[in-house]
CSV table of C-alpha atoms and ligand atoms in Angstrom, one decimal:
chain,number,residue,atom,x,y,z
A,1,MET,CA,18.0,-27.0,-3.7
A,2,SER,CA,17.3,-26.5,0.0
A,3,ASN,CA,13.8,-27.2,1.3
A,4,LYS,CA,14.3,-24.9,4.3
A,5,THR,CA,11.3,-22.8,5.0
A,6,THR,CA,11.8,-19.3,6.4
A,7,THR,CA,8.8,-17.9,8.2
A,8,LEU,CA,8.1,-14.2,8.3
A,9,GLY,CA,8.8,-14.3,12.1
A,10,GLN,CA,12.2,-15.9,11.6
A,11,PHE,CA,13.0,-13.6,8.8
A,12,ILE,CA,12.1,-10.5,10.8
A,13,ILE,CA,14.3,-11.6,13.7
A,14,GLU,CA,17.2,-12.5,11.3
A,15,ARG,CA,17.0,-9.0,9.8
A,16,GLN,CA,16.4,-7.1,13.0
A,17,ALA,CA,19.9,-5.7,12.9
A,18,ASP,CA,19.1,-4.0,9.6
A,19,PHE,CA,16.4,-1.9,11.3
A,20,PRO,CA,17.1,1.6,12.4
A,21,TYR,CA,17.3,1.8,16.2
A,22,ALA,CA,17.0,-2.0,16.4
A,23,LYS,CA,15.6,-2.8,19.8
A,24,GLY,CA,12.9,-5.3,18.6
A,25,GLU,CA,10.0,-2.8,18.7
A,26,LEU,CA,9.7,-2.6,14.9
A,27,SER,CA,10.0,-6.4,14.6
A,28,ARG,CA,7.2,-6.7,17.1
A,29,LEU,CA,5.1,-4.2,15.3
A,30,LEU,CA,5.5,-6.1,12.0
A,31,ARG,CA,4.6,-9.3,13.8
A,32,ASP,CA,1.4,-7.6,15.1
A,33,ILE,CA,0.4,-6.5,11.6
A,34,ALA,CA,1.0,-10.0,10.3
A,35,ILE,CA,-1.2,-11.5,13.0
A,36,ALA,CA,-4.1,-9.2,12.1
A,37,ALA,CA,-3.5,-10.0,8.4
A,38,LYS,CA,-4.0,-13.7,9.1
A,39,ILE,CA,-7.3,-13.0,10.9
A,40,VAL,CA,-8.5,-10.7,8.0
A,41,ASN,CA,-7.4,-13.4,5.5
A,42,ARG,CA,-9.5,-16.0,7.3
A,43,GLU,CA,-12.6,-13.8,7.1
A,44,VAL,CA,-12.0,-12.8,3.4
A,45,ASN,CA,-11.6,-16.5,2.6
A,46,LYS,CA,-15.0,-17.5,4.0
A,47,ALA,CA,-16.7,-14.3,2.9
A,48,GLY,CA,-19.4,-16.1,0.9
A,49,LEU,CA,-20.2,-18.4,3.8
A,50,VAL,CA,-20.9,-16.0,6.6
A,51,ASP,CA,-22.8,-12.8,6.9
A,52,ILE,CA,-19.9,-10.5,6.2
A,53,LEU,CA,-20.5,-9.5,2.5
A,54,GLY,CA,-22.2,-6.3,1.6
A,55,ASP,CA,-22.5,-2.8,2.9
A,56,ALA,CA,-22.2,-2.0,6.6
A,57,GLY,CA,-24.7,0.8,6.1
A,58,THR,CA,-22.1,3.4,7.3
A,59,TYR,CA,-19.9,5.9,5.4
A,60,ASN,CA,-16.2,6.8,6.0
A,61,ILE,CA,-15.0,10.4,6.1
A,62,GLN,CA,-14.7,10.5,2.4
A,63,GLY,CA,-18.4,9.7,2.0
A,64,GLU,CA,-17.7,6.3,0.6
A,65,GLY,CA,-20.0,3.5,1.7
A,66,GLN,CA,-18.2,1.1,4.0
A,67,LYS,CA,-18.4,-2.7,3.4
A,68,LYS,CA,-18.7,-4.9,6.4
A,69,LEU,CA,-15.3,-6.3,5.7
A,70,ASP,CA,-13.8,-2.8,5.6
A,71,VAL,CA,-15.1,-2.3,9.1
A,72,TYR,CA,-14.0,-5.7,10.3
A,73,ALA,CA,-10.5,-5.3,8.8
A,74,ASP,CA,-10.1,-1.9,10.5
A,75,GLU,CA,-11.2,-3.3,13.8
A,76,GLN,CA,-8.7,-6.2,13.5
A,77,PHE,CA,-5.7,-4.1,12.7
A,78,VAL,CA,-6.5,-1.5,15.3
A,79,SER,CA,-7.0,-4.1,17.9
A,80,ALA,CA,-3.7,-5.9,17.1
A,81,LEU,CA,-1.8,-2.6,17.2
A,82,ARG,CA,-3.5,-1.6,20.4
A,83,SER,CA,-2.7,-4.8,22.2
A,84,GLY,CA,0.8,-5.0,20.7
A,85,GLY,CA,2.0,-1.9,22.5
A,86,GLU,CA,4.5,-0.7,19.9
A,87,CYS,CA,2.2,1.8,18.1
A,88,CYS,CA,1.0,5.1,19.6
A,89,VAL,CA,-1.1,6.4,16.7
A,90,VAL,CA,-3.1,4.6,14.0
A,91,ALA,CA,-4.3,6.6,11.0
A,92,SER,CA,-6.8,4.6,9.0
A,93,GLU,CA,-8.7,5.2,5.8
A,94,GLU,CA,-11.8,4.2,7.7
A,95,ASN,CA,-11.6,6.8,10.5
A,96,GLU,CA,-11.9,10.6,10.2
A,97,ASN,CA,-9.3,11.3,12.8
A,98,CYS,CA,-6.1,9.6,14.0
A,99,LEU,CA,-6.6,7.1,16.8
A,100,TYR,CA,-4.2,8.0,19.7
A,101,ILE,CA,-3.5,4.9,21.8
A,102,GLU,CA,-3.0,6.2,25.3
A,103,SER,CA,-2.9,3.0,27.3
A,104,GLU,CA,0.0,2.4,29.7
A,105,ILE,CA,1.9,0.0,27.3
A,106,SER,CA,1.4,2.2,24.2
A,107,LYS,CA,1.6,5.8,25.3
A,108,ASN,CA,5.4,6.0,24.9
A,109,ALA,CA,5.5,3.7,21.9
A,110,LYS,CA,7.8,5.0,19.1
A,111,TYR,CA,5.8,4.1,16.0
A,112,ILE,CA,2.9,5.5,14.0
A,113,VAL,CA,1.0,3.3,11.6
A,114,ALA,CA,-1.0,4.6,8.7
A,115,ILE,CA,-3.2,2.0,7.1
A,116,ASP,CA,-5.8,1.2,4.5
A,117,PRO,CA,-7.2,-1.9,6.2
A,118,LEU,CA,-9.0,-3.3,3.1
A,119,ASP,CA,-8.2,-1.7,-0.2
A,120,GLY,CA,-10.3,-2.4,-3.3
A,121,SER,CA,-13.6,-2.7,-1.4
A,122,SER,CA,-15.6,-2.8,-4.6
A,123,ASN,CA,-14.1,-6.2,-5.4
A,124,ILE,CA,-15.0,-7.8,-2.1
A,125,ASP,CA,-18.4,-9.1,-3.0
A,126,VAL,CA,-17.3,-10.7,-6.3
A,127,ASN,CA,-14.3,-12.7,-5.1
A,128,VAL,CA,-11.7,-10.5,-6.7
A,129,ALA,CA,-8.4,-9.8,-5.0
A,130,VAL,CA,-8.3,-7.1,-2.3
A,131,GLY,CA,-5.5,-5.9,-0.1
A,132,THR,CA,-4.2,-4.1,3.0
A,133,ILE,CA,-1.6,-1.4,2.7
A,134,PHE,CA,0.4,-0.1,5.7
A,135,SER,CA,3.0,2.5,6.3
A,136,ILE,CA,5.2,2.9,9.5
A,137,TYR,CA,6.8,6.1,10.7
A,138,ARG,CA,8.8,6.8,13.8
A,139,ARG,CA,7.4,9.4,16.1
A,140,ARG,CA,9.4,12.6,15.8
A,141,HIS,CA,9.8,13.2,19.6
A,142,THR,CA,10.2,10.1,21.5
A,143,GLU,CA,11.1,11.5,25.0
A,144,ALA,CA,8.9,10.0,27.7
A,145,ASN,CA,5.6,11.7,28.2
A,146,THR,CA,5.7,13.8,25.0
A,147,LYS,CA,2.5,13.2,23.2
A,148,ALA,CA,2.3,12.1,19.6
A,149,SER,CA,0.4,14.5,17.3
A,150,LEU,CA,-1.0,14.8,13.8
A,151,GLU,CA,2.4,16.2,12.7
A,152,ASP,CA,3.9,12.7,13.5
A,153,VAL,CA,1.5,11.2,11.0
A,154,LEU,CA,1.9,13.9,8.3
A,155,GLN,CA,5.6,13.1,7.6
A,156,LYS,CA,6.9,13.0,4.1
A,157,GLY,CA,6.9,9.5,2.6
A,158,ASP,CA,10.7,9.3,2.5
A,159,GLN,CA,10.6,9.3,6.3
A,160,GLN,CA,8.8,5.9,6.4
A,161,VAL,CA,10.8,3.3,8.3
A,162,ALA,CA,8.8,0.4,6.8
A,163,ALA,CA,5.8,-0.2,4.5
A,164,GLY,CA,4.1,-3.2,3.2
A,165,TYR,CA,0.9,-4.7,1.7
A,166,ILE,CA,-1.0,-7.9,2.0
A,167,VAL,CA,-2.8,-9.1,-1.1
A,168,TYR,CA,-5.6,-11.5,-0.5
A,169,GLY,CA,-5.6,-13.2,-3.9
A,170,SER,CA,-5.5,-16.7,-5.3
A,171,SER,CA,-2.9,-17.0,-2.5
A,172,THR,CA,-2.3,-14.5,0.2
A,173,MET,CA,1.0,-12.7,0.2
A,174,LEU,CA,2.6,-10.2,2.5
A,175,VAL,CA,5.2,-8.0,0.9
A,176,TYR,CA,7.2,-5.4,2.9
A,177,THR,CA,10.3,-3.3,3.0
A,178,THR,CA,12.3,-1.6,5.8
A,179,GLY,CA,14.3,0.3,3.3
A,180,LYS,CA,16.7,-2.6,2.6
A,181,GLY,CA,15.0,-4.1,-0.4
A,182,VAL,CA,11.7,-5.9,-0.7
A,183,ASN,CA,10.7,-9.4,0.4
A,184,GLY,CA,7.5,-11.3,-0.2
A,185,PHE,CA,6.0,-14.0,1.9
A,186,THR,CA,3.2,-16.4,0.9
A,187,LEU,CA,0.7,-17.6,3.5
A,188,ASP,CA,0.9,-21.4,3.8
A,189,PRO,CA,-2.6,-22.1,5.2
A,190,SER,CA,-1.6,-25.6,6.3
A,191,ILE,CA,0.8,-24.2,8.9
A,192,GLY,CA,-0.8,-20.7,9.2
A,193,GLU,CA,2.5,-19.0,8.6
A,194,PHE,CA,3.7,-16.4,6.0
A,195,CYS,CA,6.8,-18.1,4.4
A,196,LEU,CA,9.5,-16.4,2.4
A,197,SER,CA,8.6,-17.1,-1.3
A,198,HIS,CA,9.9,-14.0,-3.1
A,199,PRO,CA,13.2,-12.9,-1.6
A,200,ASN,CA,14.8,-9.6,-2.7
A,201,MET,CA,12.0,-8.6,-5.2
A,202,LYS,CA,13.1,-6.5,-8.1
A,203,MET,CA,10.8,-4.7,-10.5
A,204,PRO,CA,11.7,-5.1,-14.1
A,205,LYS,CA,13.2,-1.9,-15.6
A,206,ASN,CA,10.7,-2.1,-18.4
A,207,GLY,CA,7.5,-3.8,-19.1
A,208,THR,CA,4.5,-4.1,-21.4
A,209,ILE,CA,1.5,-3.8,-19.0
A,210,TYR,CA,-0.3,-0.5,-18.4
A,211,SER,CA,-3.0,-0.4,-15.7
A,212,ILE,CA,-5.5,2.4,-15.7
A,213,ASN,CA,-9.3,2.8,-15.5
A,214,GLU,CA,-9.8,3.7,-19.1
A,215,GLY,CA,-13.5,4.3,-18.6
A,216,HIS,CA,-12.5,7.7,-17.3
A,217,TYR,CA,-10.4,8.4,-20.4
A,218,ILE,CA,-12.5,11.5,-21.4
A,219,HIS,CA,-11.6,13.1,-18.1
A,220,PHE,CA,-7.8,12.5,-18.1
A,221,PRO,CA,-5.2,15.2,-18.6
A,222,GLN,CA,-4.0,15.4,-22.3
A,223,GLY,CA,-0.6,14.0,-21.5
A,224,VAL,CA,-2.1,10.8,-20.0
A,225,LYS,CA,-4.5,10.5,-23.0
A,226,ASP,CA,-1.5,10.8,-25.3
A,227,TYR,CA,0.4,8.2,-23.4
A,228,ILE,CA,-2.5,5.7,-23.5
A,229,LYS,CA,-2.6,6.1,-27.3
A,230,TYR,CA,1.2,5.5,-27.4
A,231,CYS,CA,0.7,2.3,-25.4
A,232,GLN,CA,-1.9,1.2,-28.0
A,233,GLN,CA,0.2,1.9,-31.1
A,234,HIS,CA,1.8,-0.8,-33.2
A,235,ASP,CA,5.6,-0.7,-32.9
A,236,PRO,CA,7.3,-4.1,-32.5
A,237,SER,CA,10.7,-2.5,-31.7
A,238,THR,CA,9.2,-1.3,-28.4
A,239,ASN,CA,6.9,-4.3,-27.9
A,240,ARG,CA,3.8,-2.2,-28.5
A,241,PRO,CA,0.9,-2.4,-28.4
A,242,PHE,CA,1.2,-3.0,-24.7
A,243,THR,CA,-1.2,-5.1,-22.6
A,244,SER,CA,-4.0,-3.4,-20.6
A,245,ARG,CA,-4.6,-5.0,-17.2
A,246,TYR,CA,-6.8,-3.4,-14.5
A,247,ILE,CA,-8.2,-5.2,-11.5
A,248,GLY,CA,-9.5,-2.2,-9.7
A,249,SER,CA,-7.6,-3.1,-6.5
A,250,MET,CA,-4.4,-1.0,-6.3
A,251,VAL,CA,-2.6,-3.6,-4.3
A,252,ALA,CA,-3.2,-6.4,-6.8
A,253,ASP,CA,-2.6,-4.2,-9.8
A,254,ILE,CA,0.8,-3.0,-8.5
A,255,HIS,CA,1.8,-6.4,-7.1
A,256,ARG,CA,1.3,-7.9,-10.6
A,257,ASN,CA,3.3,-5.1,-12.2
A,258,LEU,CA,6.0,-5.4,-9.6
A,259,ILE,CA,6.5,-9.0,-10.6
A,260,LYS,CA,6.0,-8.7,-14.4
A,261,GLY,CA,7.0,-5.1,-15.1
A,262,GLY,CA,4.4,-2.4,-15.9
A,263,ILE,CA,3.0,1.0,-15.0
A,264,PHE,CA,-0.1,1.8,-12.8
A,265,LEU,CA,-1.7,5.2,-13.4
A,266,TYR,CA,-4.4,7.0,-11.3
A,267,PRO,CA,-4.3,10.5,-12.7
A,268,SER,CA,-6.4,13.5,-11.7
A,269,THR,CA,-9.8,13.4,-13.4
A,270,SER,CA,-12.6,16.0,-13.5
A,271,SER,CA,-14.4,14.1,-10.7
A,272,HIS,CA,-11.2,13.6,-8.7
A,273,PRO,CA,-9.2,16.8,-9.4
A,274,ASN,CA,-6.4,15.7,-7.0
A,275,GLY,CA,-6.5,12.0,-8.0
A,276,LYS,CA,-8.5,9.4,-6.1
A,277,LEU,CA,-5.9,7.6,-4.1
A,278,ARG,CA,-4.8,8.7,-0.7
A,279,LEU,CA,-1.3,9.9,-0.2
A,280,VAL,CA,-0.6,8.9,3.4
A,281,TYR,CA,-1.8,5.3,3.4
A,282,GLU,CA,-2.1,4.3,-0.2
A,283,CYS,CA,0.4,6.2,-2.4
A,284,ASN,CA,3.3,6.6,0.1
A,285,PRO,CA,3.6,3.0,1.2
A,286,MET,CA,3.3,1.6,-2.4
A,287,ALA,CA,5.8,4.2,-3.6
A,288,PHE,CA,8.3,3.2,-0.9
A,289,ILE,CA,8.0,-0.5,-1.8
A,290,ILE,CA,8.3,0.1,-5.6
A,291,GLU,CA,11.3,2.4,-5.2
A,292,GLN,CA,12.9,-0.2,-3.0
A,293,ALA,CA,12.3,-2.8,-5.7
A,294,GLY,CA,14.0,-0.5,-8.3
A,295,GLY,CA,10.9,1.3,-9.7
A,296,ILE,CA,9.7,4.9,-9.4
A,297,ALA,CA,6.6,6.7,-8.3
A,298,THR,CA,5.5,10.3,-9.2
A,299,ASP,CA,2.4,12.4,-9.0
A,300,GLY,CA,3.4,13.8,-12.5
A,301,LYS,CA,5.3,16.8,-11.0
A,302,GLY,CA,7.7,15.1,-8.6
A,303,ARG,CA,8.5,12.1,-6.5
A,304,ILE,CA,5.6,10.9,-4.4
A,305,LEU,CA,7.8,10.4,-1.4
A,306,ASP,CA,8.9,14.1,-1.4
A,307,ILE,CA,5.3,15.4,-1.1
A,308,GLN,CA,4.7,17.1,2.3
A,309,PRO,CA,1.2,15.9,3.4
A,310,THR,CA,-1.0,18.6,5.0
A,311,GLN,CA,-4.1,16.5,5.6
A,312,LEU,CA,-4.6,12.9,6.7
A,313,HIS,CA,-6.9,11.9,3.9
A,314,GLN,CA,-5.4,14.0,1.1
A,315,ARG,CA,-5.4,12.6,-2.3
A,316,SER,CA,-2.7,12.5,-5.0
A,317,ALA,CA,-2.4,11.6,-8.6
A,318,ILE,CA,0.0,8.6,-8.9
A,319,PHE,CA,2.1,7.1,-11.7
A,320,ILE,CA,4.1,4.2,-10.4
A,321,GLY,CA,6.0,1.3,-11.9
A,322,SER,CA,8.9,0.3,-14.1
A,323,VAL,CA,11.5,3.0,-14.5
A,324,ASP,CA,11.5,3.1,-18.3
A,325,MET,CA,7.7,3.1,-18.5
A,326,VAL,CA,7.2,5.9,-16.0
A,327,ASN,CA,9.9,8.0,-17.7
A,328,SER,CA,8.3,7.5,-21.0
A,329,LEU,CA,4.9,8.7,-19.6
A,330,MET,CA,6.7,11.7,-18.1
A,331,ARG,CA,7.8,12.8,-21.6
A,332,PHE,CA,4.1,13.0,-22.6
A,333,ILE,CA,3.1,14.8,-19.4
A,334,ASP,CA,6.0,17.3,-19.7
A,335,SER,CA,5.4,18.1,-23.4
B,401,AHM,P1,-10.8,2.1,-1.8
B,401,AHM,O1,-9.7,2.3,-0.8
B,401,AHM,O2,-12.1,2.8,-1.4
B,401,AHM,O3,-11.0,0.6,-2.0
B,401,AHM,O4,-10.4,2.7,-3.2
B,401,AHM,C1,-9.2,2.5,-3.7
B,401,AHM,C2,-9.3,1.7,-4.9
B,401,AHM,C3,-7.9,1.2,-5.4
B,401,AHM,O5,-7.6,-0.1,-4.9
B,401,AHM,C4,-8.1,1.1,-6.9
B,401,AHM,O6,-6.9,1.2,-7.6
B,401,AHM,C5,-9.0,2.2,-7.2
B,401,AHM,O7,-9.8,2.5,-6.0
B,401,AHM,C6,-10.0,1.9,-8.2
B,401,AHM,O8,-10.8,3.1,-8.5
B,401,AHM,P2,-11.7,3.1,-9.8
B,401,AHM,O9,-12.9,2.3,-9.5
B,401,AHM,O10,-12.0,4.6,-9.9
B,401,AHM,O11,-10.9,2.7,-11.0
B,402,MG,MG1,-8.0,2.1,-0.5
């Protein structure tokens, strides 16, 4: 067995020819995101030691209280993207409007980044895994001096040129796709590099894990309730009852299911009639990654990646995971 370590930087350069319009810009953009991820990782890791836990005392556009680390992570990613020069618009969960980067080096940049800088905020204060989710689009009009607009951000998910997540867990991993499969890198803190640890990730076609906040059961649509009961029934021929696992950090829940096989569900509920999770920077990137790994993602009516976004912070129901499990759920939803 070879002991050769491939760093994320090396891997990106080796794979550059795979990228659409390969001129190095997307490689540099991914590198910028990885740098910010390392800085956020450092802060998440010492969160108990410095004054960074707890509420920032501010609210995001969705009226959700912001944690200090939410704000810190947002600043780090925006700053890395701003100074990197390859991104002209950042759309973040933490900001009401898109941030147009109009500096000399960025104003003609070709890429748009939509990001949830720190997902799973409610887990920050209690040492449970949190994550970052990002999605990259190409600007629709790239002629010099044409301005990027909201329409560039509101592209369907199937127009993504890359997407990825970082999970700050028992180890820190960066997983990404550029539409040619999914690769995972683990941060080696001793050298400060993400190293290829999970090449060509494939989601098992079937699994035995279902992930949903069952506390909201009473508010779920009937088809989802019926599916949960199905998961809990005894039937050794289909390995039921299944196992329930719910961390409350979408990134960590989906990462586990990607490796082990499973389904993650966040349906519409009476308090969140359109679901809770945001289409542009949560559902779309995760759907792109899971599809690239061989799984599927739907809102219960159709493919997540086919939804035309109309608003930056719009929400969607999402059912995402192993093909056989999502298809089995769909039979309950359709009936
Ligand atoms: P956030 O972006 O404000 O952190 O919210 C998103 C998180 C997801 O990571 C997670 O899957 C979900 O909210 C958990 O919601 P709930 O507490 O309703 O189960
Ligand atoms: Mg989030």
